[in-house]
XYZ file of C-alpha atoms in Angstrom:
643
model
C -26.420 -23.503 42.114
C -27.151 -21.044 39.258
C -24.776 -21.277 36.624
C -23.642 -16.893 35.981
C -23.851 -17.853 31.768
C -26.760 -17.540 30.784
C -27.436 -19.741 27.320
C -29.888 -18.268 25.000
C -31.973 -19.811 21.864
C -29.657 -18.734 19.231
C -26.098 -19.056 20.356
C -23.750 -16.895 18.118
C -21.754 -19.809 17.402
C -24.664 -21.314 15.850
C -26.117 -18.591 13.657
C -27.409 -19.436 10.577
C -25.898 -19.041 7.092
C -27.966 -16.833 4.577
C -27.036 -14.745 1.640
C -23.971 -14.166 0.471
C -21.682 -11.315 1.979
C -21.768 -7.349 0.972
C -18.006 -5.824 -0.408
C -19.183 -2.953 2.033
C -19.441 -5.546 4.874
C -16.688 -7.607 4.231
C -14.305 -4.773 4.533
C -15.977 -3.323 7.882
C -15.357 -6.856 9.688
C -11.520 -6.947 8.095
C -10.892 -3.400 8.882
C -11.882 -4.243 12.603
C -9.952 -7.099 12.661
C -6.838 -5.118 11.768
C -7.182 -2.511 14.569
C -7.861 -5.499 17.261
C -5.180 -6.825 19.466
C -5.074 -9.959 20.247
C -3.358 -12.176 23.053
C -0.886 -15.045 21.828
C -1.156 -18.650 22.305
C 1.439 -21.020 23.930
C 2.741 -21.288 20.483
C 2.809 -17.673 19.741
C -0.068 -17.699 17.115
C -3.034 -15.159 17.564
C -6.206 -16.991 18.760
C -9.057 -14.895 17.197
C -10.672 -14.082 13.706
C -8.064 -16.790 12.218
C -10.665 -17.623 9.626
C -11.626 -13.528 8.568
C -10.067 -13.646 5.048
C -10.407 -11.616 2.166
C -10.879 -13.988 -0.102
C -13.348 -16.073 1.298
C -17.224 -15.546 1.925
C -17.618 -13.834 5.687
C -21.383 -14.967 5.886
C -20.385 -18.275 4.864
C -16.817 -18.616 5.884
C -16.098 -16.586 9.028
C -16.346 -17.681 12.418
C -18.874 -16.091 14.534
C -20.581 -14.211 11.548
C -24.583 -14.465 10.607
C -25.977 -12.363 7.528
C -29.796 -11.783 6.713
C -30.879 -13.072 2.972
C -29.494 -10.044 1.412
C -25.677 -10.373 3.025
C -25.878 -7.883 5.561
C -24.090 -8.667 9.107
C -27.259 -9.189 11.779
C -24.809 -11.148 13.803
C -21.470 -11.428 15.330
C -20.036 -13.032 17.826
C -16.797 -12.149 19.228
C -16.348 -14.156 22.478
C -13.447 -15.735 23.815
C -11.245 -14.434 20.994
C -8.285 -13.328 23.509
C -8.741 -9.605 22.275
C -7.068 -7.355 24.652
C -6.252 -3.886 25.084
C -8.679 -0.782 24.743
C -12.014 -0.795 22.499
C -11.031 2.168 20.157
C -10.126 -0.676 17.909
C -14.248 -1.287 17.544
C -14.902 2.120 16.454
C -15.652 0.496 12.917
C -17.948 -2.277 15.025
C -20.770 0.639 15.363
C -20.707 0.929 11.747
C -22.050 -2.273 11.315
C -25.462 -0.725 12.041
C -27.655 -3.678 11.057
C -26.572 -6.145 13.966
C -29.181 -7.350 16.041
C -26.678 -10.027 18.396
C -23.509 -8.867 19.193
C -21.840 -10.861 21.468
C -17.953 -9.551 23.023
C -17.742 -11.663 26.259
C -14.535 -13.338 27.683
C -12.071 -10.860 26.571
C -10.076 -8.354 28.274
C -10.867 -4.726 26.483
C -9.231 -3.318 30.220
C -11.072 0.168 29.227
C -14.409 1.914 29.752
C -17.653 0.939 28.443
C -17.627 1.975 25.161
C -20.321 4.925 23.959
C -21.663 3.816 20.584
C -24.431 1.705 20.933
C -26.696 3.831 20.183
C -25.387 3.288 16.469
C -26.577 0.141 16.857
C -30.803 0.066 16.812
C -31.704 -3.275 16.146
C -29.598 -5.010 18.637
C -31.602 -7.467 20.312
C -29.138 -9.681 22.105
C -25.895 -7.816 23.579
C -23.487 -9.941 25.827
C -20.699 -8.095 27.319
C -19.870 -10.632 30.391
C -16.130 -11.309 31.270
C -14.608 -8.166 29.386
C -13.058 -6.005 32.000
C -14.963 -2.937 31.385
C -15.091 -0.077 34.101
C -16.914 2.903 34.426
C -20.352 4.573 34.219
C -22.777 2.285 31.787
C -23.159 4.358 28.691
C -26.742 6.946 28.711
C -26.310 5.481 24.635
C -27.452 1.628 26.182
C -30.955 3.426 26.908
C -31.709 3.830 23.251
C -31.660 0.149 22.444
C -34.897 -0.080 23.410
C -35.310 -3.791 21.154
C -33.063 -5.683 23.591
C -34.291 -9.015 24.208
C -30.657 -10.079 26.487
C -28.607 -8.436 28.254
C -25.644 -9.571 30.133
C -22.431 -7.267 31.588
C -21.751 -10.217 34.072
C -18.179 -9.754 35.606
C -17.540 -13.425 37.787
C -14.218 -15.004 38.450
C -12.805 -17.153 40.554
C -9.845 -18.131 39.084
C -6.437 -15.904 39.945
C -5.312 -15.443 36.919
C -8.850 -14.407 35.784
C -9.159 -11.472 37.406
C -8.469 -8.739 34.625
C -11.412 -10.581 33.024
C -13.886 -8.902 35.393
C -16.286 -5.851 34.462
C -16.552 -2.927 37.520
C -18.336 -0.273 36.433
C -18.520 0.595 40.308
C -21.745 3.173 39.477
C -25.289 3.695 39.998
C -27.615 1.000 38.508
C -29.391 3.204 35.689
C -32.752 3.671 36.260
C -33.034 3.127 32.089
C -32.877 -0.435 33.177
C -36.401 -0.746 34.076
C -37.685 0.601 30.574
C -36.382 -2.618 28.434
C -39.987 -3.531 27.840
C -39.334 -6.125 25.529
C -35.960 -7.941 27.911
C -36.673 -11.385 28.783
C -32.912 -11.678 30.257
C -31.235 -9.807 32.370
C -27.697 -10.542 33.988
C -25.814 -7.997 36.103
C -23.919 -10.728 38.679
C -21.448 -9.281 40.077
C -20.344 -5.909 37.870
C -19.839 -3.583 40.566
C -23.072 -1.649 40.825
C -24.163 -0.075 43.678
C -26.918 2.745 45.033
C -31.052 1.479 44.996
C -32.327 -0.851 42.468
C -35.032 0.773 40.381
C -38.432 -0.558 41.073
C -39.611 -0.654 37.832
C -36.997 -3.868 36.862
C -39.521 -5.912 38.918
C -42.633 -4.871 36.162
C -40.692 -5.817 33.147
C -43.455 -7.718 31.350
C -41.681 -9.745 29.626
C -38.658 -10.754 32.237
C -37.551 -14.392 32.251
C -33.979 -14.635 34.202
C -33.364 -11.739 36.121
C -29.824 -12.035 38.099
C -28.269 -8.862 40.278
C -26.525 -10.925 42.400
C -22.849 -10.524 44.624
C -23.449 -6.664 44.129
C -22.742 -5.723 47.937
C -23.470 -2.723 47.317
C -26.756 -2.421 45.971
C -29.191 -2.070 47.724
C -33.219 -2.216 47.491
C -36.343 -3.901 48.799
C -38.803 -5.808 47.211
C -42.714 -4.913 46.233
C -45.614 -6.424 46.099
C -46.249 -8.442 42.804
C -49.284 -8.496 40.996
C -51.256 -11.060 39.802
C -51.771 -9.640 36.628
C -49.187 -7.664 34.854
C -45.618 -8.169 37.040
C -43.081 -10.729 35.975
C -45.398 -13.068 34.941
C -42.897 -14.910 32.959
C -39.899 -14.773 35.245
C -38.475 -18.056 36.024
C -35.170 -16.990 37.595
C -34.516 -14.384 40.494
C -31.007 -14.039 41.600
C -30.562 -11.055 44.305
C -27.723 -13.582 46.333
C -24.667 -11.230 48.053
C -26.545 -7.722 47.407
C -27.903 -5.811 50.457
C -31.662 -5.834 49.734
C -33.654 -5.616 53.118
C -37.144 -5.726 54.512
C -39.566 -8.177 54.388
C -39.784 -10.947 51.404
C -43.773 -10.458 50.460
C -45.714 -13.455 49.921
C -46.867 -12.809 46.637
C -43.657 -13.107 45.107
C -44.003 -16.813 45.572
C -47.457 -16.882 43.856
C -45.417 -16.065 40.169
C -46.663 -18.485 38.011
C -43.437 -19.421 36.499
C -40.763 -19.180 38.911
C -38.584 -22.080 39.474
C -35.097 -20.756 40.669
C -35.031 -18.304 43.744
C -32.169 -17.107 45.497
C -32.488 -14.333 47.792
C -28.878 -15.634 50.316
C -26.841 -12.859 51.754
C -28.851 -10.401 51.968
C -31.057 -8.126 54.930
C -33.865 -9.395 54.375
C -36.145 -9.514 57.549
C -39.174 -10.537 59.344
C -41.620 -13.442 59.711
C -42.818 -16.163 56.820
C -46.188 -16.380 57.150
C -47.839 -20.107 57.609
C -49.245 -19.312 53.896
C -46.133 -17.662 52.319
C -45.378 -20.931 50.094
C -48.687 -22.212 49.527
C -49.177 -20.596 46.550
C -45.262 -22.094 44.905
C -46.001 -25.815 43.884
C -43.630 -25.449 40.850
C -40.508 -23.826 42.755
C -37.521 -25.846 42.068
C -34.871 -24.168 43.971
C -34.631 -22.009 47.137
C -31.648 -19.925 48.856
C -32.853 -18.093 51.719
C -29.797 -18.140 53.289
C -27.674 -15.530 55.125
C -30.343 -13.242 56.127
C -32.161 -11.801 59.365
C -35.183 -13.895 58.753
C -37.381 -14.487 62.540
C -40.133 -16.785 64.117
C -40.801 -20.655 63.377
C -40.053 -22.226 59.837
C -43.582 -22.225 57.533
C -44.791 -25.913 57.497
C -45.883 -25.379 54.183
C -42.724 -25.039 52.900
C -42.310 -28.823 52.991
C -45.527 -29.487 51.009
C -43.382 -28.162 47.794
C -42.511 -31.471 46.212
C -40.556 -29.870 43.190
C -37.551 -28.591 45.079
C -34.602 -29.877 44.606
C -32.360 -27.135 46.345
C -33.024 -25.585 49.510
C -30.899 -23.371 51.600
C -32.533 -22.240 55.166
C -29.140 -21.580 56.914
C -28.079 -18.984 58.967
C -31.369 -16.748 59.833
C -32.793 -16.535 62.797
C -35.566 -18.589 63.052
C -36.597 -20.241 66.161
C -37.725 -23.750 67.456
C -36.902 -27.365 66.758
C -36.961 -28.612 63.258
C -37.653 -32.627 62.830
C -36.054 -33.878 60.008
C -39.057 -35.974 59.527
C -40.768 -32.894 58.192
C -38.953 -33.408 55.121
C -40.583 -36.358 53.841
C -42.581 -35.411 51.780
C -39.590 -33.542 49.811
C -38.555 -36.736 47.771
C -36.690 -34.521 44.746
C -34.044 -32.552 47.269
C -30.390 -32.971 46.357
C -29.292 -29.792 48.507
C -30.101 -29.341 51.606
C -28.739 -26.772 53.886
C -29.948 -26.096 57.701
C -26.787 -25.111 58.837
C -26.714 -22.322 62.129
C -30.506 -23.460 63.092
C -31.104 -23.545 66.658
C -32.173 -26.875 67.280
C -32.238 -29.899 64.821
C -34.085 -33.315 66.015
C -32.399 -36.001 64.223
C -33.872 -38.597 66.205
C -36.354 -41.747 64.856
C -35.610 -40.651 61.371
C -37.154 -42.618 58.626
C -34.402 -44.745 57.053
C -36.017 -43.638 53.335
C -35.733 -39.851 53.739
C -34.089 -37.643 51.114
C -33.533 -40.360 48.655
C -31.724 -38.221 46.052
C -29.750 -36.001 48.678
C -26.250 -35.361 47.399
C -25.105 -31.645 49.459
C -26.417 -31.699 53.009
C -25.045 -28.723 55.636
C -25.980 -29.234 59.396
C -23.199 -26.466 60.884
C -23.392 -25.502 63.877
C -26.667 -26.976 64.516
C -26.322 -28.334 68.318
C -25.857 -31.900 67.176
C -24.322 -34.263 69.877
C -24.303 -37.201 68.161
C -23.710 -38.808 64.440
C -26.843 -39.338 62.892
C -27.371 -42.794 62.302
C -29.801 -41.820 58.991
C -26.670 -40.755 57.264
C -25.539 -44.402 56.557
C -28.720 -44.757 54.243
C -27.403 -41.994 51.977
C -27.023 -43.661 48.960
C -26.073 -40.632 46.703
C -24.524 -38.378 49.391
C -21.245 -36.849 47.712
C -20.610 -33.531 50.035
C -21.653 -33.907 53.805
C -20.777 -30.939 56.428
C -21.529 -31.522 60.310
C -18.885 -28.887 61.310
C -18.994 -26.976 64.606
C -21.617 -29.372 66.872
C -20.871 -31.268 69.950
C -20.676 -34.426 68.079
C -18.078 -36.794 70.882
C -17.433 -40.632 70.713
C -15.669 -42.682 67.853
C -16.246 -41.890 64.769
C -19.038 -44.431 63.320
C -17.390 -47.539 61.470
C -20.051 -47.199 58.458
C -18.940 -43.482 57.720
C -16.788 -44.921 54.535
C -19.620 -46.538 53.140
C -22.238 -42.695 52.666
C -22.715 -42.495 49.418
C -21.899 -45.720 48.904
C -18.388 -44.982 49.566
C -18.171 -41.868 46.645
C -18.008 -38.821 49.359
C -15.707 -36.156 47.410
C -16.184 -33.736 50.545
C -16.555 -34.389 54.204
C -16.109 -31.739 57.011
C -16.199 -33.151 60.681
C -14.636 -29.820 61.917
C -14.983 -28.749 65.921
C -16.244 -31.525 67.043
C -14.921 -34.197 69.656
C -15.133 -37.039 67.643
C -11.859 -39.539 68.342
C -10.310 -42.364 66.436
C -12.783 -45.229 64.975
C -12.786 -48.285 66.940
C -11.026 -50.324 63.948
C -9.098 -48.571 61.773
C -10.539 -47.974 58.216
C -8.991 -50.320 55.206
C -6.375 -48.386 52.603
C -9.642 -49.221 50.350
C -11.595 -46.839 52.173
C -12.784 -43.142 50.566
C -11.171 -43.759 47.414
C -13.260 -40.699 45.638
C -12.742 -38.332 49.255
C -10.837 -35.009 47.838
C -11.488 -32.845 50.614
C -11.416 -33.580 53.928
C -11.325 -31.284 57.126
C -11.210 -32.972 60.312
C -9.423 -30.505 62.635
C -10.286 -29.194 66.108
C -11.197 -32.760 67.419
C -9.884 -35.038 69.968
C -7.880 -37.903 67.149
C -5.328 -38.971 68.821
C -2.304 -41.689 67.789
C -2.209 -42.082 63.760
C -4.195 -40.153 61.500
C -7.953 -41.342 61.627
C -9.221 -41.021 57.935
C -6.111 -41.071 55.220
C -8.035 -41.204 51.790
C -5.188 -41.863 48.466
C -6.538 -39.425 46.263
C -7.611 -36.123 48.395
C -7.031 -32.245 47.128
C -6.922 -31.186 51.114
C -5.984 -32.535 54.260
C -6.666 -30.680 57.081
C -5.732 -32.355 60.698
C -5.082 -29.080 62.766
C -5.537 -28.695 66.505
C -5.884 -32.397 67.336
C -3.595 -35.082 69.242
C -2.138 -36.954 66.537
C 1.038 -38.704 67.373
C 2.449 -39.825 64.190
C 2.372 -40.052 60.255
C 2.613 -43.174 58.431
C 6.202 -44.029 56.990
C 4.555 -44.068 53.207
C 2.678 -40.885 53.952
C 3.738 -39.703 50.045
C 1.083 -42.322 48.887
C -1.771 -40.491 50.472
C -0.553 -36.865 49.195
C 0.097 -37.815 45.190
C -2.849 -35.583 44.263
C -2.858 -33.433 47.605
C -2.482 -29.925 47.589
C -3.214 -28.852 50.663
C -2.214 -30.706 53.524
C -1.548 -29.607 57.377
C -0.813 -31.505 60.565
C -0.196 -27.970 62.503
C -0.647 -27.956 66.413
C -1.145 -32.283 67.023
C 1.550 -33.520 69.082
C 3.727 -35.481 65.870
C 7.420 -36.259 67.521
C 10.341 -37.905 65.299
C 11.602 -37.190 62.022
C 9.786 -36.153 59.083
C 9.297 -39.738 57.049
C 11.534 -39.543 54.089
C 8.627 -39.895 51.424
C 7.277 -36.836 52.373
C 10.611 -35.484 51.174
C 9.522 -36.167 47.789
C 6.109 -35.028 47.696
C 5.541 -32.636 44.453
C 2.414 -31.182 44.314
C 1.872 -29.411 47.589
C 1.057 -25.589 47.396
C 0.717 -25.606 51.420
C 2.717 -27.676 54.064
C 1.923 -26.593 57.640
C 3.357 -29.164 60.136
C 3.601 -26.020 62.714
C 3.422 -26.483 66.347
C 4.391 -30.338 66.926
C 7.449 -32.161 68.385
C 9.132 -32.947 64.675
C 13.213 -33.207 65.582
C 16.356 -33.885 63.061
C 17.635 -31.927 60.306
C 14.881 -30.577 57.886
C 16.820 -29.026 55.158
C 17.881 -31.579 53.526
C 14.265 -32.693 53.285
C 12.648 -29.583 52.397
C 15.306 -29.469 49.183
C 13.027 -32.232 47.596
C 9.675 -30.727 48.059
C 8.506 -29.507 44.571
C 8.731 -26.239 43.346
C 4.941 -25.169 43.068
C 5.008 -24.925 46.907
C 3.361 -21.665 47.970
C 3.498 -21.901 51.575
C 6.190 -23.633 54.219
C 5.292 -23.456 57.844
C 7.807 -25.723 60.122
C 7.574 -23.607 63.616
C 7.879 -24.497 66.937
C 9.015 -28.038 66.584
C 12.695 -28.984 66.970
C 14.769 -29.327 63.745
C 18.053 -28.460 63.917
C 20.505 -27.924 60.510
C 22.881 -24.808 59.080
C 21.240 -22.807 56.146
C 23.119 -22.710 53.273
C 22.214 -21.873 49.634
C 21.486 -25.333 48.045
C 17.622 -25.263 48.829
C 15.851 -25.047 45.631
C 15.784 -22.024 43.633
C 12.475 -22.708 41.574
C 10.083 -22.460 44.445
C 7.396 -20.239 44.138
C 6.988 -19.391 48.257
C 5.165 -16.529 49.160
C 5.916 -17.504 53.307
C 8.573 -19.594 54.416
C 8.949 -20.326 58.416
C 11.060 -21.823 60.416
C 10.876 -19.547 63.385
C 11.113 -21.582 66.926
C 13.188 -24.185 65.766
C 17.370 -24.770 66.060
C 18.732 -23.580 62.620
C 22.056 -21.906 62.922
C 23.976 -20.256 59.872
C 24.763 -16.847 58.373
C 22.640 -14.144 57.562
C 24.061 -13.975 53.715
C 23.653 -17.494 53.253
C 19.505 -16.778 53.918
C 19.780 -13.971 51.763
C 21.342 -16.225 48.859
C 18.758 -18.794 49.073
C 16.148 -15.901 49.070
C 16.962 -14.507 46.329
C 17.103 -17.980 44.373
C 13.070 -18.428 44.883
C 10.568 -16.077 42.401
C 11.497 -12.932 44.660
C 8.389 -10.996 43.125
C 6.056 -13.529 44.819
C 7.864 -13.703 48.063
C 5.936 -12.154 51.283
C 7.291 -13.896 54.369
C 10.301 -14.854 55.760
C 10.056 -15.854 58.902
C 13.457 -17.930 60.160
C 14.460 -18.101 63.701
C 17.829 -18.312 63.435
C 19.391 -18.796 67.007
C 23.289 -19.327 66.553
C 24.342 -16.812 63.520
C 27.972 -16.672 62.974
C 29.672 -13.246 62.136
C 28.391 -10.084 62.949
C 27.321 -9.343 59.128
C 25.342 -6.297 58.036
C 21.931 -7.021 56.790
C 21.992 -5.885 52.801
C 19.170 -4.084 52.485
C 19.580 -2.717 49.236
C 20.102 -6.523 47.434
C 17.441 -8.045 48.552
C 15.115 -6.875 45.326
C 11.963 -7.760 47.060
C 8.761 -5.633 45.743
C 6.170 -7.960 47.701
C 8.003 -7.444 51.216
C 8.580 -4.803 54.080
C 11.142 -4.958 56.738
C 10.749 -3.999 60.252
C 13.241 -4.404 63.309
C 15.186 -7.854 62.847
C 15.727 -9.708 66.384
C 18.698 -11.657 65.634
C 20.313 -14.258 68.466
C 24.007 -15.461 68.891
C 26.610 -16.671 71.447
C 29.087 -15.078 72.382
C 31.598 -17.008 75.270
C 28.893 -19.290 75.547
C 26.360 -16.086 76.566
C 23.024 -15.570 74.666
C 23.240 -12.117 73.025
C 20.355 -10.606 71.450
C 20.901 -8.060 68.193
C 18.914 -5.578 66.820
C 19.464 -4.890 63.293
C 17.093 -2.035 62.560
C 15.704 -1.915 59.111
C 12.932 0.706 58.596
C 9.984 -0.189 56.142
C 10.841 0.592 52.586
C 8.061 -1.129 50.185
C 4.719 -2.493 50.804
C 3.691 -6.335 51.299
C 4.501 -8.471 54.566
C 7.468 -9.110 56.904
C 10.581 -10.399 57.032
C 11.622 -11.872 59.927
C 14.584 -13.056 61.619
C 13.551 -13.186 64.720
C 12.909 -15.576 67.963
C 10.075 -13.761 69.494
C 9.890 -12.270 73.032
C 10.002 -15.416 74.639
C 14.070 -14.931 74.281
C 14.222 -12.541 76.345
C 12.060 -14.687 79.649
């Protein structure tokens, strides 16, 4: 998929050296070093502008610096620098007034767009990605009317990214359309919202043009001429916006597009037979996600360049033979997934020679298809949510020639192999998802070196004694709702990288605390309901975990309310959301603390609390009204005490 950087000819780190540096220069770049703020490494040492010093040459010496032949600064690049805090530190930036690239990306300014850049005339290339700016884009932006590039991308997947991400959360200006000279253009996912202007789509000169995981902006697209409309675009991105109408035919007849994805959007209507006769040179294609009708175009599979193409969930109607693919020799992504009807039958054992992603969700399939075994290069395979029943196919370790990293057989009815598989078997398999089937007895696929495990909803009866082997890497892992009986095997006592255990919902008996005390202390979430362990809580469970939901509830723990309390507030309290610990014989009739707990994540509601009094079940309410935000804490056993 389309990477949201977008590399340009002449990366700032790469700038030429020219003539030597101005006094009047010099002492612009150092004065703006000085008001910057800057984030500290592991070590404590600031991370940026290290090499800015007075005493050396900044054109030839300073990181991140170009000069033109006479010394002035045309170029500076201040990316990834860990600068932090608000831009009136850059005021003396603006003065700088001969820079024509000026890249600030990957930073975290956490203030509005900043006003100036008008100062700046000759900037050609601006890149702003990654900076946490908010606000209204600055009217000033209009007057740079050289720009060549221009990226405010915001994306971030990573948690502790987040503050990293621009929202200006405002109207896409209609100045955006009057760049005449921009060749790149990259707005993925800033927060703009309201109707695209129109007049982006005649930007002569447009190359990469990406608006995409905007939700809120909205548009349609026009008829493209043949003459004088993005005749040099190569790269449309509108993914995750909320475009709608019909896609018009002649935006596959631009010369030079190669990358097109239009997924997540409204867009509607029929594809003509002759919409993609005129695209011999696309490369990829996301139609995905949209209202799209009628029967797939056969001339779509006369376009021998792609290698990407997404058709999944529209609305198109009819059966689709995967034979029609032939012809498609360079695909490497293929996704049909939520297609009425796919005919997988008398496939030719040489289709999709290069096919390494392949999606059929939800696609009606009832059994395995047999074609798959010739996969060669097939690395991430998804037949989720068909009526696929009957073993699962001996030959499924060897796709890909045994280097699957992902494999979803979700809700299906597939059941155990006929032989089981070797302890050689998926060796490169990181995430699998096999849940809502009909496995039954030991776990049917246990690959040594997976990320996730996911086994829920099926009949599995039992995990292997050396189950720790199979979870080394594993972070993810859940057994929830099989029917597992016995005790939990002692190596999974010493499992250390889980972030999620959910064994919920089996027949597991014995004492679990001790266990649980050797589970490492990155585990985010602990779900051990409904089965039947038994133990007293006490306060010697480990005080570095990091839980954010901890359950026990339906199980035969017995103890004291304070002694929960004390292990509680062991853990990293600010993370903690959930408690959930159905305690059924609690000794004393304490008061519940309220004010100790120190919990800013968590709310309390009524606490359902069980003991026995003369051998008579006696159920408690200790009323606690809600005092913060975040989730609940609960001590309770559920209405099912009181049948």
């Amino acid at each position: 998929m389309l990477s949201t950087s977008v590399k340009h000819e002449n990366q700032c780190s790469s700038w030429a050296v020219e003539g030597q540096c101005l006094d009047e220069q010099r002492h612009l770049l150092l004065h703006l070093k000085h008001n910057l703020s800057f984030s500290s490494s592991e070590f404590g040492v600031p991370v940026g502008l290290s090499s800015w010093d007075l005493n050396t040459d900044c054109c030839r010496s300073w990181e991140g610096v170009e000069c033109n032949q006479i010394g002035e600064v045309i170029g500076l690049d201040l990316s990834n620098k860990s600068i932090v805090g608000s831009t009136d530190g850059l005021a003396c930036l603006f003065c700088l007034s001969h820079l024509q690239r000026l890249n600030r990306g990957y930073n975290n300014f956490n203030s509005a767009f900043p006003s100036a850049f008008d100062r700046l005339p000759h900037l050609t290339h601006l890149n702003l990605s990654y900076s946490y700016f908010v606000g209204q884009i600055p009217i000033g932006i209009s007057r740079l009317m050289r720009l060549v590039s221009l990226d405010l991308s915001a994306f971030s997947t990573a948690e502790n990214d987040l503050l990293m991400r621009n929202n200006f959360s405002a109207e896409m200006p209609e100045f955006f359309g009057c760049f005449s000279n921009l060749t790149v253009l990259n707005l993925f996912d800033c927060g703009l919202k309201g109707n695209v202007p129109q007049s982006i789509f005649t930007l002569p000169k447009l190359q990469f043009l990406a608006l995409s995981d905007n939700p809120l902006l909205e548009g349609s697209l026009p008829e493209f001429s043949q003459d004088n409309s993005l005749q040099y675009l190569s790269t449309l991105d509108l993914s995750g916006c909320c475009f709608n109408g019909s896609i018009p035919a002649s935006l596959f007849a631009l010369p030079s597009l190669k990358i097109l994805y239009l997924s997540f959007n409204q867009f509607s209507g029929h594809l003509d037979e002759s919409t993609f006769e005129s695209c011999p040179q696309v490369e990829e294609l996301d139609l995905g996600g949209n209202k799209l009708e009628g029967p797939i175009p056969l001339s779509i599979f006369n376009i021998s360049s792609l290698s990407v193409l997404f058709l999944d969930s529209n609305q198109f109607n009819g059966t689709l033979e995967l034979n029609r693919f032939e012809a498609l020799t360079n695909l490497s992504e293929l996704d049909l997934s939520d297609l009425l009807l796919i005919d997988t039958n008398n496939i030719n054992s040489a289709l999709f020679p290069k096919l390494s992603f392949f999606r059929l969700h939800s696609c009606n399939l009832r059994v395995f298809p047999d074609f798959l075994q010739n996969q060669s290069r097939l690395m991430n395979l998804d037949l989720s949510s068909n009526n696929i029943g009957g073993n699962l196919p001996s030959w499924i370790d060897n796709i890909g020639n045994g280097f699957v990293v992902k494999l979803n057989l979700s809700s299906n009815s597939l059941e155990n192999p006929i032989q089981p598989f070797s302890n050689n078997s998926f060796r490169e398999l990181k995430i699998l998802d096999l849940h809502s089937n009909l496995f039954s007895g030991p776990l049917p696929i246990l690959p040594p070196s997976a990320w996730s495990l996911d086994y829920l909803k099926n009949n599995c009866s039992f995990m292997p004694s050396n189950i720790s082997s199979f979870l080394s890497n594993a972070v993810f892992f859940s057994l929830a709702s099989n029917n597992v009986h016995g005790q939990l095997p002692e190596s999974l006592c010493s499992v250390g990288g889980l972030e999620v255990l959910d064994l919920s919902n089996n027949s597991l008996s014995g004492s679990i605390l001790s266990c649980i005390e050797g589970i490492g202390g990155g585990l985010k979430v602990l779900n051990l309901r409904r089965n039947r362990h038994f133990g007293t809580m006490n306060a010697s469970l480990p005080k570095d975990w990091a839980l954010r939901t901890f359950d026990l509830n339906g199980n035969r723990l017995e103890g004291q309310l304070s002694s929960v309390w004390a292990i509680a507030r062991g853990w990293k309290s600010s993370i903690l959301e959930t408690i959930n610990l159905s305690i059924l014989s609690l000794i004393g009739s304490e008061t519940l603390p309220v004010p100790k707990l120190g919990f800013p994540n968590m709310m309390l509601r009524n606490v359902w609390c069980e003991e026995f009094v003369h051998g008579e079940r006696v159920l408690r309410s200790l009323f606690v009204s809600a005092f913060v935000f975040g989730a609940v804490l609960g001590l309770d056993r559920r209405l099912e005490a009181l049948d």
